[in-house]
Amino acid sequence: MKHCAEKVKAESGDLSLHGFSQVSGMSSEPTSSASEQSPCSLPSPSSLHLPESRRTRDRSPSPMRGYLIPSPLPTRRTRTFSATVRASEGPIYKGVCKCFCRSKGHGFITPADGGPDIFVHISDIEGEYVPVAGDEVTYKMCTIPPKNEKLQAVEVVITHLAPGTKHETWSGHVISS
């Protein structure tokens, strides 16, 4: 077999040299009788002049391979140590989720004691469920940079799921409450 590989490498790649004729690009019609051909006379894949991506496959084909992009969903943000300490040392507030959009990555909480709605970012939600309108939550507060004039909810925990609603886990499973 080693002799066959050397023979194929030495030849020009013309299929007619291997006992095959080229008809409309690629054909496997023999040009001579089978008795004249040796087991080494089959064309090598490199002599077929296939496009580069078709010569070998490392894994199953995927129409999206090579076009994958990172998930558009935001991931957990990092805060400075001082902002994290200030938020974690603050009091715990109660409220109700007014709205939350997973694809946009944010929502709002209506404080139980009144006042303006509080912004909540997807990265500040603890637990396994995506919040929906009506969920009771606890949270701490942190200022929003760069001006630190507005507040946002951090360390948000759903304490009671809104009854009669469907809830989704972060991994995509849906449950009814």
CSV table of N, CA and C in Angstrom, one decimal:
chain,number,residue,atom,x,y,z
A,1,MET,N,0.8,-1.2,0.0
A,1,MET,CA,0.0,0.0,0.0
A,1,MET,C,0.9,1.3,0.0
A,2,LYS,N,2.0,1.2,0.6
A,2,LYS,CA,2.9,2.4,0.6
A,2,LYS,C,3.3,2.7,-0.8
A,3,HIS,N,3.5,1.7,-1.6
A,3,HIS,CA,3.8,1.9,-3.0
A,3,HIS,C,2.7,2.7,-3.7
A,4,CYS,N,1.4,2.3,-3.4
A,4,CYS,CA,0.2,3.0,-4.0
A,4,CYS,C,0.2,4.5,-3.7
A,5,ALA,N,0.5,4.8,-2.4
A,5,ALA,CA,0.4,6.2,-2.0
A,5,ALA,C,1.5,7.0,-2.7
A,6,GLU,N,2.7,6.4,-2.9
A,6,GLU,CA,3.8,7.1,-3.6
A,6,GLU,C,3.5,7.2,-5.1
A,7,LYS,N,2.8,6.2,-5.6
A,7,LYS,CA,2.5,6.3,-7.1
A,7,LYS,C,1.5,7.4,-7.3
A,8,VAL,N,0.5,7.5,-6.4
A,8,VAL,CA,-0.6,8.5,-6.6
A,8,VAL,C,0.1,9.9,-6.4
A,9,LYS,N,1.0,10.1,-5.5
A,9,LYS,CA,1.6,11.4,-5.3
A,9,LYS,C,2.5,11.8,-6.5
A,10,ALA,N,3.1,10.8,-7.1
A,10,ALA,CA,4.0,11.0,-8.2
A,10,ALA,C,3.3,11.4,-9.5
A,11,GLU,N,2.1,11.0,-9.6
A,11,GLU,CA,1.3,11.2,-10.8
A,11,GLU,C,0.7,12.6,-10.8
A,12,SER,N,0.3,13.1,-11.9
A,12,SER,CA,-0.2,14.5,-12.0
A,12,SER,C,-1.6,14.7,-11.5
A,13,GLY,N,-2.3,13.7,-11.1
A,13,GLY,CA,-3.7,13.9,-10.6
A,13,GLY,C,-4.7,13.7,-11.7
A,14,ASP,N,-4.3,13.5,-13.0
A,14,ASP,CA,-5.3,13.3,-14.1
A,14,ASP,C,-5.9,11.9,-13.9
A,15,LEU,N,-7.2,11.9,-13.8
A,15,LEU,CA,-7.9,10.6,-13.5
A,15,LEU,C,-7.7,9.6,-14.6
A,16,SER,N,-7.4,10.0,-15.8
A,16,SER,CA,-7.2,9.0,-16.9
A,16,SER,C,-5.9,8.2,-16.7
A,17,LEU,N,-5.0,8.7,-15.9
A,17,LEU,CA,-3.7,8.0,-15.6
A,17,LEU,C,-4.0,6.8,-14.6
A,18,HIS,N,-5.2,6.9,-13.9
A,18,HIS,CA,-5.5,5.9,-12.9
A,18,HIS,C,-6.5,4.9,-13.5
A,19,GLY,N,-6.8,5.0,-14.8
A,19,GLY,CA,-7.7,4.1,-15.4
A,19,GLY,C,-9.1,4.6,-15.4
A,20,PHE,N,-9.3,5.9,-15.2
A,20,PHE,CA,-10.7,6.5,-15.2
A,20,PHE,C,-10.7,7.6,-16.1
A,21,SER,N,-11.8,7.9,-16.7
A,21,SER,CA,-11.9,9.1,-17.6
A,21,SER,C,-12.7,10.2,-16.9
A,22,GLN,N,-12.4,11.4,-17.2
A,22,GLN,CA,-13.1,12.6,-16.7
A,22,GLN,C,-14.2,13.0,-17.6
A,23,VAL,N,-15.4,12.8,-17.2
A,23,VAL,CA,-16.6,13.2,-17.9
A,23,VAL,C,-17.4,14.2,-17.0
A,24,SER,N,-17.6,15.4,-17.5
A,24,SER,CA,-18.3,16.4,-16.7
A,24,SER,C,-17.8,16.5,-15.3
A,25,GLY,N,-16.5,16.6,-15.1
A,25,GLY,CA,-15.9,16.9,-13.8
A,25,GLY,C,-15.4,15.7,-13.1
A,26,MET,N,-16.4,14.8,-12.7
A,26,MET,CA,-16.0,13.6,-12.0
A,26,MET,C,-16.8,12.4,-12.5
A,27,SER,N,-16.2,11.4,-12.9
A,27,SER,CA,-16.9,10.2,-13.3
A,27,SER,C,-16.1,9.0,-12.9
A,28,SER,N,-16.7,7.9,-12.6
A,28,SER,CA,-16.0,6.7,-12.3
A,28,SER,C,-16.2,5.6,-13.3
A,29,GLU,N,-16.3,6.0,-14.6
A,29,GLU,CA,-16.4,5.0,-15.6
A,29,GLU,C,-15.0,4.5,-16.0
A,30,PRO,N,-14.8,3.2,-15.9
A,30,PRO,CA,-13.5,2.7,-16.3
A,30,PRO,C,-13.2,2.9,-17.8
A,31,THR,N,-11.9,3.1,-18.1
A,31,THR,CA,-11.5,3.3,-19.5
A,31,THR,C,-10.8,2.0,-20.0
A,32,SER,N,-10.5,1.1,-19.0
A,32,SER,CA,-9.8,-0.1,-19.4
A,32,SER,C,-10.4,-1.2,-18.6
A,33,SER,N,-10.1,-2.5,-19.0
A,33,SER,CA,-10.7,-3.6,-18.3
A,33,SER,C,-10.2,-3.7,-16.9
A,34,ALA,N,-10.9,-4.4,-16.0
A,34,ALA,CA,-10.6,-4.5,-14.6
A,34,ALA,C,-9.3,-5.3,-14.5
A,35,SER,N,-9.0,-6.2,-15.4
A,35,SER,CA,-7.7,-7.0,-15.3
A,35,SER,C,-6.5,-6.1,-15.4
A,36,GLU,N,-6.6,-4.9,-16.1
A,36,GLU,CA,-5.4,-4.1,-16.3
A,36,GLU,C,-5.2,-3.2,-15.1
A,37,GLN,N,-6.2,-3.0,-14.2
A,37,GLN,CA,-6.1,-2.1,-13.1
A,37,GLN,C,-5.6,-2.9,-11.8
A,38,SER,N,-4.8,-2.2,-11.1
A,38,SER,CA,-4.3,-2.8,-9.8
A,38,SER,C,-5.1,-2.2,-8.7
A,39,PRO,N,-5.1,-2.7,-7.5
A,39,PRO,CA,-5.8,-2.1,-6.4
A,39,PRO,C,-5.4,-0.7,-6.1
A,40,CYS,N,-4.2,-0.3,-6.6
A,40,CYS,CA,-3.7,1.0,-6.4
A,40,CYS,C,-4.2,2.0,-7.4
A,41,SER,N,-5.1,1.6,-8.3
A,41,SER,CA,-5.5,2.5,-9.4
A,41,SER,C,-6.6,3.5,-9.1
A,42,LEU,N,-7.2,3.4,-7.9
A,42,LEU,CA,-8.3,4.3,-7.5
A,42,LEU,C,-7.8,5.7,-7.3
A,43,PRO,N,-8.5,6.7,-7.7
A,43,PRO,CA,-8.1,8.1,-7.5
A,43,PRO,C,-8.0,8.5,-6.0
A,44,SER,N,-7.1,9.3,-5.7
A,44,SER,CA,-7.0,9.8,-4.3
A,44,SER,C,-8.0,10.9,-4.2
A,45,PRO,N,-8.4,11.2,-3.0
A,45,PRO,CA,-9.3,12.4,-2.7
A,45,PRO,C,-8.7,13.7,-3.2
A,46,SER,N,-7.4,13.8,-3.0
A,46,SER,CA,-6.7,15.1,-3.4
A,46,SER,C,-6.7,15.2,-4.9
A,47,SER,N,-6.8,14.2,-5.7
A,47,SER,CA,-6.8,14.3,-7.2
A,47,SER,C,-8.1,14.6,-7.7
A,48,LEU,N,-9.2,14.6,-6.9
A,48,LEU,CA,-10.5,14.8,-7.4
A,48,LEU,C,-10.8,16.3,-7.5
A,49,HIS,N,-9.9,17.2,-7.0
A,49,HIS,CA,-10.0,18.6,-7.1
A,49,HIS,C,-11.4,19.1,-6.5
A,50,LEU,N,-11.7,18.6,-5.3
A,50,LEU,CA,-12.9,19.0,-4.6
A,50,LEU,C,-12.6,20.3,-3.9
A,51,PRO,N,-13.6,21.1,-3.6
A,51,PRO,CA,-13.4,22.3,-2.8
A,51,PRO,C,-12.7,22.0,-1.5
A,52,GLU,N,-11.9,22.8,-0.9
A,52,GLU,CA,-11.1,22.6,0.3
A,52,GLU,C,-12.0,22.1,1.4
A,53,SER,N,-13.2,22.7,1.6
A,53,SER,CA,-14.0,22.4,2.7
A,53,SER,C,-14.7,21.0,2.6
A,54,ARG,N,-14.6,20.4,1.4
A,54,ARG,CA,-15.3,19.1,1.2
A,54,ARG,C,-14.3,17.9,1.3
A,55,ARG,N,-13.0,18.2,1.4
A,55,ARG,CA,-12.1,17.0,1.4
A,55,ARG,C,-12.2,16.2,2.6
A,56,THR,N,-12.2,16.8,3.8
A,56,THR,CA,-12.4,16.0,5.0
A,56,THR,C,-13.4,16.7,5.9
A,57,ARG,N,-14.0,15.9,6.8
A,57,ARG,CA,-14.9,16.5,7.8
A,57,ARG,C,-14.4,16.0,9.1
A,58,ASP,N,-14.3,16.9,10.0
A,58,ASP,CA,-13.9,16.6,11.4
A,58,ASP,C,-15.1,16.2,12.2
A,59,ARG,N,-16.3,16.8,11.9
A,59,ARG,CA,-17.5,16.6,12.6
A,59,ARG,C,-18.7,16.8,11.7
A,60,SER,N,-19.9,16.5,12.2
A,60,SER,CA,-21.1,16.6,11.3
A,60,SER,C,-21.3,18.0,10.8
A,61,PRO,N,-21.8,18.1,9.6
A,61,PRO,CA,-22.0,19.4,9.0
A,61,PRO,C,-23.1,20.2,9.8
A,62,SER,N,-22.9,21.5,9.8
A,62,SER,CA,-23.9,22.4,10.4
A,62,SER,C,-24.0,23.6,9.6
A,63,PRO,N,-25.2,24.0,9.2
A,63,PRO,CA,-25.3,25.2,8.3
A,63,PRO,C,-24.8,26.5,9.1
A,64,MET,N,-24.8,26.5,10.4
A,64,MET,CA,-24.5,27.7,11.1
A,64,MET,C,-23.0,27.7,11.6
A,65,ARG,N,-22.3,26.5,11.3
A,65,ARG,CA,-20.9,26.5,11.7
A,65,ARG,C,-20.1,27.6,11.1
A,66,GLY,N,-19.4,28.3,11.9
A,66,GLY,CA,-18.6,29.4,11.4
A,66,GLY,C,-19.3,30.7,11.4
A,67,TYR,N,-20.6,30.7,11.8
A,67,TYR,CA,-21.4,31.9,11.9
A,67,TYR,C,-21.9,32.1,13.3
A,68,LEU,N,-21.4,31.4,14.3
A,68,LEU,CA,-21.9,31.4,15.6
A,68,LEU,C,-21.5,32.8,16.3
A,69,ILE,N,-22.4,33.3,17.0
A,69,ILE,CA,-22.1,34.6,17.7
A,69,ILE,C,-22.4,34.4,19.2
A,70,PRO,N,-21.8,35.1,20.0
A,70,PRO,CA,-22.1,35.0,21.5
A,70,PRO,C,-23.6,35.3,21.8
A,71,SER,N,-24.0,34.7,22.9
A,71,SER,CA,-25.4,34.9,23.3
A,71,SER,C,-25.7,36.4,23.5
A,72,PRO,N,-26.8,36.9,23.1
A,72,PRO,CA,-27.1,38.3,23.2
A,72,PRO,C,-27.6,38.7,24.7
A,73,LEU,N,-27.8,37.6,25.5
A,73,LEU,CA,-28.3,37.9,26.8
A,73,LEU,C,-27.1,38.4,27.7
A,74,PRO,N,-27.3,39.5,28.4
A,74,PRO,CA,-26.3,40.0,29.3
A,74,PRO,C,-25.8,39.0,30.3
A,75,THR,N,-24.6,39.1,30.7
A,75,THR,CA,-24.1,38.3,31.8
A,75,THR,C,-23.9,39.1,33.1
A,76,ARG,N,-23.5,38.5,34.1
A,76,ARG,CA,-23.3,39.2,35.4
A,76,ARG,C,-22.3,40.3,35.2
A,77,ARG,N,-22.6,41.5,35.7
A,77,ARG,CA,-21.7,42.6,35.7
A,77,ARG,C,-20.8,42.6,36.9
A,78,THR,N,-19.6,43.2,36.8
A,78,THR,CA,-18.8,43.3,38.0
A,78,THR,C,-18.8,44.8,38.4
A,79,ARG,N,-18.9,44.9,39.7
A,79,ARG,CA,-18.9,46.3,40.3
A,79,ARG,C,-17.6,46.5,41.1
A,80,THR,N,-17.3,47.7,41.3
A,80,THR,CA,-16.1,48.0,42.2
A,80,THR,C,-16.4,47.4,43.6
A,81,PHE,N,-15.3,47.1,44.3
A,81,PHE,CA,-15.5,46.5,45.6
A,81,PHE,C,-16.3,47.4,46.5
A,82,SER,N,-16.1,48.7,46.5
A,82,SER,CA,-16.8,49.7,47.3
A,82,SER,C,-18.3,49.7,47.0
A,83,ALA,N,-18.7,49.6,45.7
A,83,ALA,CA,-20.1,49.6,45.4
A,83,ALA,C,-20.8,48.4,45.9
A,84,THR,N,-20.1,47.2,45.7
A,84,THR,CA,-20.6,46.0,46.2
A,84,THR,C,-20.8,46.0,47.7
A,85,VAL,N,-19.8,46.5,48.4
A,85,VAL,CA,-19.9,46.5,49.9
A,85,VAL,C,-21.1,47.4,50.3
A,86,ARG,N,-21.2,48.6,49.7
A,86,ARG,CA,-22.3,49.5,50.1
A,86,ARG,C,-23.6,48.9,49.8
A,87,ALA,N,-23.8,48.2,48.7
A,87,ALA,CA,-25.1,47.5,48.4
A,87,ALA,C,-25.3,46.4,49.4
A,88,SER,N,-24.4,45.6,49.7
A,88,SER,CA,-24.6,44.4,50.5
A,88,SER,C,-24.8,44.8,52.0
A,89,GLU,N,-24.3,46.0,52.4
A,89,GLU,CA,-24.5,46.4,53.8
A,89,GLU,C,-25.8,47.2,54.0
A,90,GLY,N,-26.5,47.5,52.9
A,90,GLY,CA,-27.7,48.3,53.0
A,90,GLY,C,-28.9,47.4,53.4
A,91,PRO,N,-30.0,48.1,53.7
A,91,PRO,CA,-31.2,47.4,54.2
A,91,PRO,C,-31.9,46.6,53.0
A,92,ILE,N,-32.7,45.6,53.4
A,92,ILE,CA,-33.4,44.8,52.4
A,92,ILE,C,-34.8,45.4,52.3
A,93,TYR,N,-35.2,45.6,51.0
A,93,TYR,CA,-36.5,46.2,50.7
A,93,TYR,C,-37.4,45.1,50.1
A,94,LYS,N,-38.7,45.4,50.2
A,94,LYS,CA,-39.7,44.5,49.6
A,94,LYS,C,-40.4,45.2,48.4
A,95,GLY,N,-40.8,44.4,47.4
A,95,GLY,CA,-41.5,45.0,46.3
A,95,GLY,C,-42.2,44.0,45.5
A,96,VAL,N,-42.8,44.4,44.4
A,96,VAL,CA,-43.4,43.5,43.4
A,96,VAL,C,-42.8,43.9,42.0
A,97,CYS,N,-42.6,42.8,41.3
A,97,CYS,CA,-42.0,43.0,39.9
A,97,CYS,C,-43.2,43.6,39.1
A,98,LYS,N,-42.9,44.8,38.5
A,98,LYS,CA,-43.8,45.5,37.7
A,98,LYS,C,-43.8,44.9,36.3
A,99,CYS,N,-42.5,44.7,35.8
A,99,CYS,CA,-42.3,44.1,34.5
A,99,CYS,C,-40.9,43.7,34.4
A,100,PHE,N,-40.6,42.7,33.5
A,100,PHE,CA,-39.2,42.3,33.3
A,100,PHE,C,-39.2,41.7,31.9
A,101,CYS,N,-38.2,42.1,31.1
A,101,CYS,CA,-38.0,41.6,29.7
A,101,CYS,C,-36.7,40.9,29.6
A,102,ARG,N,-36.7,39.6,29.5
A,102,ARG,CA,-35.5,38.8,29.5
A,102,ARG,C,-34.6,39.2,28.3
A,103,SER,N,-35.2,39.4,27.1
A,103,SER,CA,-34.4,39.7,25.9
A,103,SER,C,-33.8,41.1,26.0
A,104,LYS,N,-34.4,42.0,26.7
A,104,LYS,CA,-33.8,43.3,26.9
A,104,LYS,C,-32.9,43.3,28.0
A,105,GLY,N,-33.1,42.4,29.0
A,105,GLY,CA,-32.1,42.3,30.1
A,105,GLY,C,-32.4,43.2,31.3
A,106,HIS,N,-33.6,43.7,31.4
A,106,HIS,CA,-34.0,44.6,32.5
A,106,HIS,C,-35.5,44.6,32.7
A,107,GLY,N,-35.8,45.2,33.8
A,107,GLY,CA,-37.2,45.4,34.2
A,107,GLY,C,-37.3,46.4,35.3
A,108,PHE,N,-38.5,46.5,36.0
A,108,PHE,CA,-38.8,47.4,37.1
A,108,PHE,C,-39.5,46.8,38.2
A,109,ILE,N,-39.2,47.2,39.4
A,109,ILE,CA,-39.8,46.8,40.6
A,109,ILE,C,-40.6,47.9,41.2
A,110,THR,N,-41.8,47.7,41.7
A,110,THR,CA,-42.6,48.7,42.4
A,110,THR,C,-42.4,48.4,43.9
A,111,PRO,N,-41.8,49.4,44.6
A,111,PRO,CA,-41.5,49.3,46.0
A,111,PRO,C,-42.8,49.1,46.8
A,112,ALA,N,-42.7,48.2,47.8
A,112,ALA,CA,-43.9,47.9,48.7
A,112,ALA,C,-44.3,49.2,49.5
A,113,ASP,N,-43.3,50.0,49.8
A,113,ASP,CA,-43.6,51.2,50.6
A,113,ASP,C,-43.9,52.4,49.7
A,114,GLY,N,-44.2,52.3,48.5
A,114,GLY,CA,-44.5,53.4,47.6
A,114,GLY,C,-43.2,54.0,47.0
A,115,GLY,N,-43.4,55.0,46.2
A,115,GLY,CA,-42.2,55.7,45.6
A,115,GLY,C,-42.1,55.3,44.2
A,116,PRO,N,-41.1,55.8,43.5
A,116,PRO,CA,-40.9,55.5,42.1
A,116,PRO,C,-40.4,54.1,41.8
A,117,ASP,N,-40.8,53.6,40.7
A,117,ASP,CA,-40.3,52.2,40.3
A,117,ASP,C,-38.8,52.2,40.3
A,118,ILE,N,-38.3,51.0,40.6
A,118,ILE,CA,-36.8,50.8,40.7
A,118,ILE,C,-36.4,49.9,39.5
A,119,PHE,N,-35.3,50.4,38.8
A,119,PHE,CA,-34.7,49.6,37.7
A,119,PHE,C,-34.0,48.4,38.3
A,120,VAL,N,-34.1,47.3,37.5
A,120,VAL,CA,-33.4,46.0,37.9
A,120,VAL,C,-32.8,45.5,36.6
A,121,HIS,N,-31.5,45.2,36.7
A,121,HIS,CA,-30.8,44.6,35.6
A,121,HIS,C,-30.8,43.0,35.7
A,122,ILE,N,-30.8,42.3,34.6
A,122,ILE,CA,-30.8,40.9,34.6
A,122,ILE,C,-29.7,40.3,35.4
A,123,SER,N,-28.5,40.9,35.5
A,123,SER,CA,-27.4,40.4,36.2
A,123,SER,C,-27.5,40.5,37.7
A,124,ASP,N,-28.5,41.2,38.2
A,124,ASP,CA,-28.7,41.4,39.6
A,124,ASP,C,-29.8,40.5,40.2
A,125,ILE,N,-30.3,39.6,39.4
A,125,ILE,CA,-31.4,38.7,39.8
A,125,ILE,C,-30.8,37.4,40.3
A,126,GLU,N,-31.1,37.0,41.6
A,126,GLU,CA,-30.6,35.8,42.2
A,126,GLU,C,-31.7,34.7,42.0
A,127,GLY,N,-31.3,33.4,42.0
A,127,GLY,CA,-32.3,32.4,42.0
A,127,GLY,C,-32.4,31.8,40.6
A,128,GLU,N,-33.3,30.8,40.5
A,128,GLU,CA,-33.4,30.0,39.2
A,128,GLU,C,-34.5,30.5,38.3
A,129,TYR,N,-35.4,31.4,38.7
A,129,TYR,CA,-36.5,31.8,37.8
A,129,TYR,C,-36.4,33.2,37.3
A,130,VAL,N,-36.9,33.4,36.1
A,130,VAL,CA,-36.9,34.7,35.4
A,130,VAL,C,-38.2,35.4,36.0
A,131,PRO,N,-38.0,36.6,36.6
A,131,PRO,CA,-39.2,37.3,37.2
A,131,PRO,C,-40.3,37.6,36.2
A,132,VAL,N,-41.5,37.6,36.6
A,132,VAL,CA,-42.6,38.0,35.8
A,132,VAL,C,-43.4,39.0,36.6
A,133,ALA,N,-44.3,39.8,36.0
A,133,ALA,CA,-45.1,40.8,36.6
A,133,ALA,C,-45.9,40.1,37.7
A,134,GLY,N,-45.9,40.7,38.9
A,134,GLY,CA,-46.7,40.2,40.1
A,134,GLY,C,-45.8,39.4,41.0
A,135,ASP,N,-44.6,39.0,40.7
A,135,ASP,CA,-43.8,38.2,41.6
A,135,ASP,C,-43.4,39.2,42.8
A,136,GLU,N,-43.4,38.6,44.0
A,136,GLU,CA,-43.0,39.4,45.2
A,136,GLU,C,-41.5,39.2,45.3
A,137,VAL,N,-40.7,40.3,45.5
A,137,VAL,CA,-39.3,40.2,45.6
A,137,VAL,C,-38.7,40.9,46.8
A,138,THR,N,-37.5,40.6,47.2
A,138,THR,CA,-36.7,41.4,48.1
A,138,THR,C,-35.5,41.9,47.3
A,139,TYR,N,-35.0,43.0,47.7
A,139,TYR,CA,-33.8,43.5,47.0
A,139,TYR,C,-33.1,44.5,47.9
A,140,LYS,N,-31.9,44.9,47.5
A,140,LYS,CA,-31.1,45.9,48.1
A,140,LYS,C,-30.9,47.0,47.0
A,141,MET,N,-30.5,48.2,47.4
A,141,MET,CA,-30.4,49.3,46.5
A,141,MET,C,-28.9,49.7,46.3
A,142,CYS,N,-28.6,50.2,45.1
A,142,CYS,CA,-27.3,50.6,44.7
A,142,CYS,C,-27.5,51.8,43.7
A,143,THR,N,-26.6,52.7,43.7
A,143,THR,CA,-26.7,53.8,42.8
A,143,THR,C,-26.3,53.4,41.4
A,144,ILE,N,-26.8,54.0,40.4
A,144,ILE,CA,-26.4,53.7,39.0
A,144,ILE,C,-25.3,54.7,38.5
A,145,PRO,N,-24.2,54.1,38.2
A,145,PRO,CA,-23.1,55.0,37.6
A,145,PRO,C,-23.5,55.5,36.3
A,146,PRO,N,-22.9,56.6,35.7
A,146,PRO,CA,-21.7,57.3,36.2
A,146,PRO,C,-22.1,58.4,37.2
A,147,LYS,N,-23.3,59.0,37.1
A,147,LYS,CA,-23.6,60.1,38.0
A,147,LYS,C,-24.1,59.7,39.4
A,148,ASN,N,-24.5,58.5,39.6
A,148,ASN,CA,-24.9,58.0,40.9
A,148,ASN,C,-26.1,58.8,41.4
A,149,GLU,N,-27.0,59.3,40.5
A,149,GLU,CA,-28.1,60.0,40.9
A,149,GLU,C,-29.4,59.1,41.0
A,150,LYS,N,-29.4,58.1,40.3
A,150,LYS,CA,-30.6,57.2,40.3
A,150,LYS,C,-30.2,55.9,41.0
A,151,LEU,N,-31.3,55.1,41.4
A,151,LEU,CA,-31.1,53.9,42.1
A,151,LEU,C,-31.5,52.7,41.3
A,152,GLN,N,-30.9,51.6,41.6
A,152,GLN,CA,-31.3,50.3,41.0
A,152,GLN,C,-31.3,49.2,42.0
A,153,ALA,N,-32.2,48.2,41.8
A,153,ALA,CA,-32.3,47.1,42.7
A,153,ALA,C,-31.1,46.1,42.4
A,154,VAL,N,-30.5,45.6,43.5
A,154,VAL,CA,-29.5,44.6,43.3
A,154,VAL,C,-29.8,43.4,44.3
A,155,GLU,N,-29.2,42.3,44.1
A,155,GLU,CA,-29.4,41.1,45.0
A,155,GLU,C,-30.9,40.8,45.1
A,156,VAL,N,-31.6,40.8,43.9
A,156,VAL,CA,-33.0,40.6,43.8
A,156,VAL,C,-33.3,39.2,44.0
A,157,VAL,N,-34.2,38.8,44.9
A,157,VAL,CA,-34.6,37.5,45.2
A,157,VAL,C,-36.2,37.4,45.1
A,158,ILE,N,-36.7,36.4,44.3
A,158,ILE,CA,-38.1,36.2,44.2
A,158,ILE,C,-38.5,35.5,45.5
A,159,THR,N,-39.4,36.1,46.3
A,159,THR,CA,-39.9,35.4,47.5
A,159,THR,C,-41.2,34.6,47.3
A,160,HIS,N,-42.0,35.1,46.4
A,160,HIS,CA,-43.3,34.4,46.1
A,160,HIS,C,-43.6,34.6,44.6
A,161,LEU,N,-43.8,33.5,43.9
A,161,LEU,CA,-44.1,33.5,42.5
A,161,LEU,C,-45.6,34.0,42.4
A,162,ALA,N,-45.8,34.8,41.4
A,162,ALA,CA,-47.2,35.3,41.1
A,162,ALA,C,-48.1,34.1,40.8
A,163,PRO,N,-49.2,34.0,41.5
A,163,PRO,CA,-50.1,32.8,41.3
A,163,PRO,C,-50.7,32.9,39.9
A,164,GLY,N,-50.9,31.7,39.3
A,164,GLY,CA,-51.6,31.7,38.0
A,164,GLY,C,-50.8,32.1,36.8
A,165,THR,N,-49.5,32.2,37.0
A,165,THR,CA,-48.6,32.6,35.9
A,165,THR,C,-47.6,31.5,35.5
A,166,LYS,N,-47.1,31.5,34.3
A,166,LYS,CA,-46.1,30.6,33.9
A,166,LYS,C,-44.7,31.2,34.2
A,167,HIS,N,-43.9,30.5,34.8
A,167,HIS,CA,-42.5,30.9,35.1
A,167,HIS,C,-41.5,30.1,34.3
A,168,GLU,N,-40.5,30.8,33.9
A,168,GLU,CA,-39.4,30.1,33.1
A,168,GLU,C,-38.1,30.2,34.0
A,169,THR,N,-37.4,29.0,33.9
A,169,THR,CA,-36.1,29.0,34.6
A,169,THR,C,-35.1,29.7,33.6
A,170,TRP,N,-33.9,30.0,34.1
A,170,TRP,CA,-32.9,30.6,33.3
A,170,TRP,C,-32.5,29.7,32.2
A,171,SER,N,-32.6,28.3,32.4
A,171,SER,CA,-32.2,27.4,31.4
A,171,SER,C,-33.3,27.1,30.4
A,172,GLY,N,-34.5,27.7,30.6
A,172,GLY,CA,-35.6,27.6,29.6
A,172,GLY,C,-36.7,26.7,29.9
A,173,HIS,N,-36.7,26.0,31.1
A,173,HIS,CA,-37.9,25.2,31.4
A,173,HIS,C,-39.0,26.0,31.9
A,174,VAL,N,-40.2,25.7,31.6
A,174,VAL,CA,-41.4,26.5,32.0
A,174,VAL,C,-42.2,25.7,33.0
A,175,ILE,N,-42.7,26.4,34.0
A,175,ILE,CA,-43.5,25.8,35.0
A,175,ILE,C,-44.7,26.7,35.3
A,176,SER,N,-45.8,26.1,35.7
A,176,SER,CA,-47.0,26.9,36.1
A,176,SER,C,-47.1,27.1,37.6
A,177,SER,N,-47.4,28.3,38.1
A,177,SER,CA,-47.5,28.4,39.5
A,177,SER,C,-48.9,28.7,40.0
